[in-house]
Amino acid sequence: MEKVIKKTTASSGKNGSGPAGKSLPDARKFIIIRGARVHNLKNIDVDIPKQKLVVVTGVSGSGKSSLVFDTIYAEGQRRYVESLSSYARQFLERMNKPDVDFMAGLAPSMAIEQKTRTRNPRSTVGTTTEIYDYLRLLFARIGKTYSPESGKLVTKDLPDTIIKEISGLAKSGTLKLYVYFKQNFTDKAILQSILTGLRAKGFYRLFLKDEIVDLNDIEDKDLIEKIWKSSKDEPLKIIVDRFTLDVSDQETLSRLNDSIEMAYKESDGFVTIRVMNEKGYGDHEYNHYLERDGIRFLEPEPRMFSFNNPFGACERCQGFGRTMDIDYDLVIPDKKKSIFQGAIAPFSTPKHSKHLSSLIEVADDMGIDIHKPVGKFTSDEMKKIFKGGKSFIGVDKFFKRVEKEASYKLHYRVLLNKYRAYTTCSECDGSRLRKEALYVKIADKTIADIVRMKISEAYDFFINLKLSAYDKQISGRILEEIISRLKYLNEVGLTYLTLDRLSNTLSGGESQRINLSTSLGSSLVGSVYVLDEPSIGLHPRDNDRLISIMKSLRDLGNTVIVVEHDSDMMEASDEIIDMGPLAGEQGGELIFQGSYKEILADKKSLTGKYLSGKDQIKIPASRRKVDSKSDFITIKGASENNLKDIDVNIPLNVFACITGVSGSGKSTLVNDILYGALKKKLEGSYNEKIGSHDEIVGVKKIDSVEIIDQTPIGRTLRSNPVTYIKAFDVIREAFSSTSAAKRKGLTPGYFSFNVPGGRCETCEGTGIVKIEMQFMADILLECEVCRGKRYKLDVLDITLKGGDGSHKNISEVLDMTVTDAIKFFKPYPKIVSKLKILDDVGLGYIRLGQSGSTLSGGESQRVKLAYHLTFQDKGNNTLFIFDEPTTGLHFNDVSKLLKCFEQLIKKGNSVLVIEHNLDVIKCADWIIDLGPESGDDGGYIVTEGTPEAVAKSSKSYTGKYLKKYLK
């Protein structure tokens, strides 16, 4: 079925007319939208004021993103791209035209979303913000090379420095000298060719021994014989010019400069100056290369500092900074053990215990105490363990032997994988660059040193950088760009990040704020910026700075439209648009538009009720007790990144919250140390690097650990919520059990769109066919065979009777929302029990067959939560870790999420949440607050206890803001 979209023409005048001749506001002052029907939008009309900060809010699934991203951004971007040449369009993302009657007042649009994170392992904060590109230029322009042998500055012989040195030799004020260069030859034919070339270029004089020969005074044949007899083992010495140098004569000095440059050019960088004196002469040799201590250094150029360019990348790790190697921390996991107690893990197995016996036999001869804890060994003693000696093979040789065997023996491959992990490249020490790039410094810092600084430190470094007048002149604009971009990163609250931080390790909120700072750095005006919850990942303390940035973007002359649930952001906005009233089919309406004060009094707005305090997320009547009798998982000596060797007790079977300002060490503690260490202990197959810590205690008190993050549930059109939670299996069984299906012999497999059988083979069960268009947007067309229904006709003929009395086929079921499906499947309790959990986590509005690639990060996280709520057995104690689960959630949805946490705990599990949302924090049983600041000033436990106890702490920023939520 073809969808017909009504097309109208807009007038840009003040009193233009839209559809049906209705009068419209001034398109110079408003973005005008009429009849928007994208997704669940109910044919709405909206006028959004330009050059204002506008917050769009509402419950999850109410249509916020459909309005902001899929209508305003999509049409603004589409119109801009369509205005470009066909050549330019092929390199840009093209958007489909949104389903809307009329739009006017649009400007080029930019979307800054949470899900902009790249999975590219080469991408860093520095490359994303383009600061690294400017750093490469800066080091190529003004970087100074230092010898690794002596540490002294390496300089090349520039004409200015040569002239200065030669002028210093003049005692009487004048100096007689010759400038010449050398050229090698191997036979008479080459010599003839050289002489012919010299004449053509205007060189007519040579030094032959100490005699000056004029090429015009002798035939080539005679000259060649003369040279061959007297100087065939020496290079030709071609005179460029001769001078009687007067150091006060600027014209002569300029001529000497030109002669030196010409000699460099003709000889590939070498020149000799013969200075005549009373006793004879002295030859002074110079070259245009960086040389010192017998080493010729590379000339700094931008590509030498690029780890994405083969020329600049470290050869060993190919510019990744990490290699898959034997991790000695896995080889010796417990450094408190002695060698005799089995500290070397691979030698403690029966198959390889012979190597331990060998070591014990020769330990005295090697000077190794086998009863001393390995953690107390000196570096020399550890070297002996790894390198071996006497009859002991050594750890390194042992694994080299295993690697050879692993190519054809499975059990050796298993052994190897057990002790392998990604480790910092030993060649470049994680800098990703070839060693020559690290010889170049600015103010005693290499480019690797600078990208390892916190952004606040890098900003201070460049602000206080002292340069010569010449260096300032050639680097001025580059420095301005670097300082400007670092300043904006500071202002969006990312002071604690480093420029070499991998982009794929950033949270959605951090990625978005980086893109926001980049937008500020670009200084664009007259544009439309749309943002998706920029406050995510930001502590309430830092909200004011973020709001200030938004206003700066607005004050440049841009329209800033923000999808947001943060009350501070709403209060600071110029206009609020509230979508609702509920989610999915029950949403898509414009409930309210106006100021913050007006929404507080609006009776229809659910958002207004929460903001005014009429509705609220209630504090639990009682909290689970945490005391010395409670079960804990204890991390001892956590020291990864900025953590200050802290011991952390994480209570089990309760709802615990890790809080603290951005960059205080929360993610490092939970994701890098706790999750990795537990996964390794419980499953033994975790190959990622585990954050530095001494030990983890209490692992046996849990059965498993799960981190429920915001990564997509799938990246293809086939992945969807109903298959992820395994509800589709039961639905297919219900269809196959009908009498009609049994007569046709249709098993559950026929109702799957993932395998051949009942699916449409033209579109392979996706319902759409993709046609690639080189100069236009790729077209996704409804499959002509199945009409987008995914299945063959004989499968679509099978219908199921629902609890509401209607009959639906499998395609119609997949097109239902979760809420509608619960009503339909009322006669099928097994199906309802699974779907009900999706509804409980606030996803009643999504469709059963909705592609996983269209879900937001927060929605994907809640689908995963629903899966675990469905399959979690009572008595199986799992530690569930959530990193900012309130992303994308309205106040009303947060209430539902908290109920899900309660369900998990009641089943005997433990919940640990990293969170900034104070409505969630106030409901926790136990809080561990890290800080007090970010980066090096963080990494301590500021306070811990119940929310009431934390609120009393004078040192805790979290406590300060939590107080008013506990009243």
JSON list of C-alpha atoms in Angstrom, two decimals, residues 53-148:
[
{"chain": "A", "resi": 53, "resn": "LEU", "atom": "CA", "xyz": [16.29, 27.22, 24.59]},
{"chain": "A", "resi": 54, "resn": "VAL", "atom": "CA", "xyz": [13.31, 24.87, 24.26]},
{"chain": "A", "resi": 55, "resn": "VAL", "atom": "CA", "xyz": [12.90, 21.73, 26.40]},
{"chain": "A", "resi": 56, "resn": "VAL", "atom": "CA", "xyz": [10.69, 18.91, 25.08]},
{"chain": "A", "resi": 57, "resn": "THR", "atom": "CA", "xyz": [9.64, 16.51, 27.82]},
{"chain": "A", "resi": 58, "resn": "GLY", "atom": "CA", "xyz": [7.13, 13.74, 28.52]},
{"chain": "A", "resi": 59, "resn": "VAL", "atom": "CA", "xyz": [7.00, 10.08, 29.50]},
{"chain": "A", "resi": 60, "resn": "SER", "atom": "CA", "xyz": [9.07, 7.54, 27.57]},
{"chain": "A", "resi": 61, "resn": "GLY", "atom": "CA", "xyz": [7.38, 6.79, 24.26]},
{"chain": "A", "resi": 62, "resn": "SER", "atom": "CA", "xyz": [5.21, 9.91, 24.32]},
{"chain": "A", "resi": 63, "resn": "GLY", "atom": "CA", "xyz": [6.60, 11.17, 21.00]},
{"chain": "A", "resi": 64, "resn": "LYS", "atom": "CA", "xyz": [9.40, 13.51, 22.09]},
{"chain": "A", "resi": 65, "resn": "SER", "atom": "CA", "xyz": [12.06, 11.99, 19.83]},
{"chain": "A", "resi": 66, "resn": "SER", "atom": "CA", "xyz": [9.52, 11.59, 17.02]},
{"chain": "A", "resi": 67, "resn": "LEU", "atom": "CA", "xyz": [8.90, 15.34, 17.10]},
{"chain": "A", "resi": 68, "resn": "VAL", "atom": "CA", "xyz": [12.43, 16.58, 17.73]},
{"chain": "A", "resi": 69, "resn": "PHE", "atom": "CA", "xyz": [14.66, 14.08, 15.90]},
{"chain": "A", "resi": 70, "resn": "ASP", "atom": "CA", "xyz": [12.41, 12.36, 13.36]},
{"chain": "A", "resi": 71, "resn": "THR", "atom": "CA", "xyz": [10.51, 15.48, 12.30]},
{"chain": "A", "resi": 72, "resn": "ILE", "atom": "CA", "xyz": [12.40, 18.72, 12.99]},
{"chain": "A", "resi": 73, "resn": "TYR", "atom": "CA", "xyz": [15.96, 17.43, 12.62]},
{"chain": "A", "resi": 74, "resn": "ALA", "atom": "CA", "xyz": [15.12, 15.03, 9.79]},
{"chain": "A", "resi": 75, "resn": "GLU", "atom": "CA", "xyz": [13.44, 17.70, 7.67]},
{"chain": "A", "resi": 76, "resn": "GLY", "atom": "CA", "xyz": [16.02, 20.39, 8.45]},
{"chain": "A", "resi": 77, "resn": "GLN", "atom": "CA", "xyz": [18.87, 18.05, 7.56]},
{"chain": "A", "resi": 78, "resn": "ARG", "atom": "CA", "xyz": [17.06, 16.71, 4.48]},
{"chain": "A", "resi": 79, "resn": "ARG", "atom": "CA", "xyz": [16.44, 20.17, 3.06]},
{"chain": "A", "resi": 80, "resn": "TYR", "atom": "CA", "xyz": [20.03, 21.22, 3.69]},
{"chain": "A", "resi": 81, "resn": "VAL", "atom": "CA", "xyz": [21.49, 18.10, 2.05]},
{"chain": "A", "resi": 82, "resn": "GLU", "atom": "CA", "xyz": [19.13, 18.39, -0.92]},
{"chain": "A", "resi": 83, "resn": "SER", "atom": "CA", "xyz": [20.46, 21.92, -1.54]},
{"chain": "A", "resi": 84, "resn": "LEU", "atom": "CA", "xyz": [23.98, 20.55, -2.11]},
{"chain": "A", "resi": 85, "resn": "SER", "atom": "CA", "xyz": [25.47, 19.18, -5.31]},
{"chain": "A", "resi": 86, "resn": "SER", "atom": "CA", "xyz": [24.93, 15.53, -6.19]},
{"chain": "A", "resi": 87, "resn": "TYR", "atom": "CA", "xyz": [28.67, 14.96, -5.66]},
{"chain": "A", "resi": 88, "resn": "ALA", "atom": "CA", "xyz": [28.53, 16.29, -2.08]},
{"chain": "A", "resi": 89, "resn": "ARG", "atom": "CA", "xyz": [25.30, 14.43, -1.28]},
{"chain": "A", "resi": 90, "resn": "GLN", "atom": "CA", "xyz": [26.90, 11.02, -1.78]},
{"chain": "A", "resi": 91, "resn": "PHE", "atom": "CA", "xyz": [29.14, 11.60, 1.25]},
{"chain": "A", "resi": 92, "resn": "LEU", "atom": "CA", "xyz": [26.38, 12.72, 3.63]},
{"chain": "A", "resi": 93, "resn": "GLU", "atom": "CA", "xyz": [23.68, 10.92, 5.54]},
{"chain": "A", "resi": 94, "resn": "ARG", "atom": "CA", "xyz": [20.37, 11.52, 3.81]},
{"chain": "A", "resi": 95, "resn": "MET", "atom": "CA", "xyz": [17.11, 11.57, 5.73]},
{"chain": "A", "resi": 96, "resn": "ASN", "atom": "CA", "xyz": [13.70, 10.39, 4.57]},
{"chain": "A", "resi": 97, "resn": "LYS", "atom": "CA", "xyz": [10.96, 13.01, 4.38]},
{"chain": "A", "resi": 98, "resn": "PRO", "atom": "CA", "xyz": [8.93, 12.95, 7.60]},
{"chain": "A", "resi": 99, "resn": "ASP", "atom": "CA", "xyz": [5.18, 12.40, 7.50]},
{"chain": "A", "resi": 100, "resn": "VAL", "atom": "CA", "xyz": [4.04, 16.00, 8.00]},
{"chain": "A", "resi": 101, "resn": "ASP", "atom": "CA", "xyz": [1.69, 18.31, 6.09]},
{"chain": "A", "resi": 102, "resn": "PHE", "atom": "CA", "xyz": [3.66, 21.51, 6.31]},
{"chain": "A", "resi": 103, "resn": "MET", "atom": "CA", "xyz": [6.88, 22.90, 7.80]},
{"chain": "A", "resi": 104, "resn": "ALA", "atom": "CA", "xyz": [8.40, 26.37, 7.59]},
{"chain": "A", "resi": 105, "resn": "GLY", "atom": "CA", "xyz": [11.06, 28.43, 9.31]},
{"chain": "A", "resi": 106, "resn": "LEU", "atom": "CA", "xyz": [13.59, 25.59, 9.34]},
{"chain": "A", "resi": 107, "resn": "ALA", "atom": "CA", "xyz": [17.35, 26.08, 9.32]},
{"chain": "A", "resi": 108, "resn": "PRO", "atom": "CA", "xyz": [20.18, 23.55, 8.81]},
{"chain": "A", "resi": 109, "resn": "SER", "atom": "CA", "xyz": [19.89, 21.12, 11.73]},
{"chain": "A", "resi": 110, "resn": "MET", "atom": "CA", "xyz": [22.45, 19.26, 13.81]},
{"chain": "A", "resi": 111, "resn": "ALA", "atom": "CA", "xyz": [21.62, 16.36, 16.12]},
{"chain": "A", "resi": 112, "resn": "ILE", "atom": "CA", "xyz": [23.76, 15.69, 19.18]},
{"chain": "A", "resi": 113, "resn": "GLU", "atom": "CA", "xyz": [22.53, 12.34, 20.48]},
{"chain": "A", "resi": 114, "resn": "GLN", "atom": "CA", "xyz": [23.49, 9.97, 23.28]},
{"chain": "A", "resi": 115, "resn": "LYS", "atom": "CA", "xyz": [23.95, 7.11, 20.85]},
{"chain": "A", "resi": 116, "resn": "THR", "atom": "CA", "xyz": [26.67, 8.80, 18.82]},
{"chain": "A", "resi": 117, "resn": "ARG", "atom": "CA", "xyz": [29.33, 6.63, 20.40]},
{"chain": "A", "resi": 118, "resn": "THR", "atom": "CA", "xyz": [31.73, 5.05, 17.95]},
{"chain": "A", "resi": 119, "resn": "ARG", "atom": "CA", "xyz": [32.92, 1.47, 18.22]},
{"chain": "A", "resi": 120, "resn": "ASN", "atom": "CA", "xyz": [36.12, 2.37, 16.35]},
{"chain": "A", "resi": 121, "resn": "PRO", "atom": "CA", "xyz": [39.03, 1.33, 18.63]},
{"chain": "A", "resi": 122, "resn": "ARG", "atom": "CA", "xyz": [41.19, 4.10, 17.12]},
{"chain": "A", "resi": 123, "resn": "SER", "atom": "CA", "xyz": [38.85, 6.97, 17.96]},
{"chain": "A", "resi": 124, "resn": "THR", "atom": "CA", "xyz": [39.77, 9.08, 21.00]},
{"chain": "A", "resi": 125, "resn": "VAL", "atom": "CA", "xyz": [38.52, 12.24, 22.68]},
{"chain": "A", "resi": 126, "resn": "GLY", "atom": "CA", "xyz": [41.36, 14.07, 20.93]},
{"chain": "A", "resi": 127, "resn": "THR", "atom": "CA", "xyz": [40.48, 12.86, 17.44]},
{"chain": "A", "resi": 128, "resn": "THR", "atom": "CA", "xyz": [36.72, 13.35, 17.95]},
{"chain": "A", "resi": 129, "resn": "THR", "atom": "CA", "xyz": [37.18, 16.98, 18.98]},
{"chain": "A", "resi": 130, "resn": "GLU", "atom": "CA", "xyz": [39.89, 17.53, 16.31]},
{"chain": "A", "resi": 131, "resn": "ILE", "atom": "CA", "xyz": [42.25, 18.75, 19.06]},
{"chain": "A", "resi": 132, "resn": "TYR", "atom": "CA", "xyz": [44.64, 15.93, 18.16]},
{"chain": "A", "resi": 133, "resn": "ASP", "atom": "CA", "xyz": [44.77, 17.12, 14.54]},
{"chain": "A", "resi": 134, "resn": "TYR", "atom": "CA", "xyz": [45.79, 20.57, 15.74]},
{"chain": "A", "resi": 135, "resn": "LEU", "atom": "CA", "xyz": [48.37, 19.02, 18.08]},
{"chain": "A", "resi": 136, "resn": "ARG", "atom": "CA", "xyz": [49.92, 17.15, 15.15]},
{"chain": "A", "resi": 137, "resn": "LEU", "atom": "CA", "xyz": [50.21, 20.42, 13.24]},
{"chain": "A", "resi": 138, "resn": "LEU", "atom": "CA", "xyz": [51.64, 22.19, 16.27]},
{"chain": "A", "resi": 139, "resn": "PHE", "atom": "CA", "xyz": [54.34, 19.58, 16.89]},
{"chain": "A", "resi": 140, "resn": "ALA", "atom": "CA", "xyz": [55.25, 19.54, 13.19]},
{"chain": "A", "resi": 141, "resn": "ARG", "atom": "CA", "xyz": [55.57, 23.35, 13.18]},
{"chain": "A", "resi": 142, "resn": "ILE", "atom": "CA", "xyz": [57.31, 24.20, 16.46]},
{"chain": "A", "resi": 143, "resn": "GLY", "atom": "CA", "xyz": [58.29, 20.85, 18.02]},
{"chain": "A", "resi": 144, "resn": "LYS", "atom": "CA", "xyz": [61.97, 20.45, 18.90]},
{"chain": "A", "resi": 145, "resn": "THR", "atom": "CA", "xyz": [63.76, 17.11, 18.46]},
{"chain": "A", "resi": 146, "resn": "TYR", "atom": "CA", "xyz": [65.90, 15.77, 21.34]},
{"chain": "A", "resi": 147, "resn": "SER", "atom": "CA", "xyz": [68.39, 12.93, 21.11]},
{"chain": "A", "resi": 148, "resn": "PRO", "atom": "CA", "xyz": [67.43, 9.85, 23.15]}
]
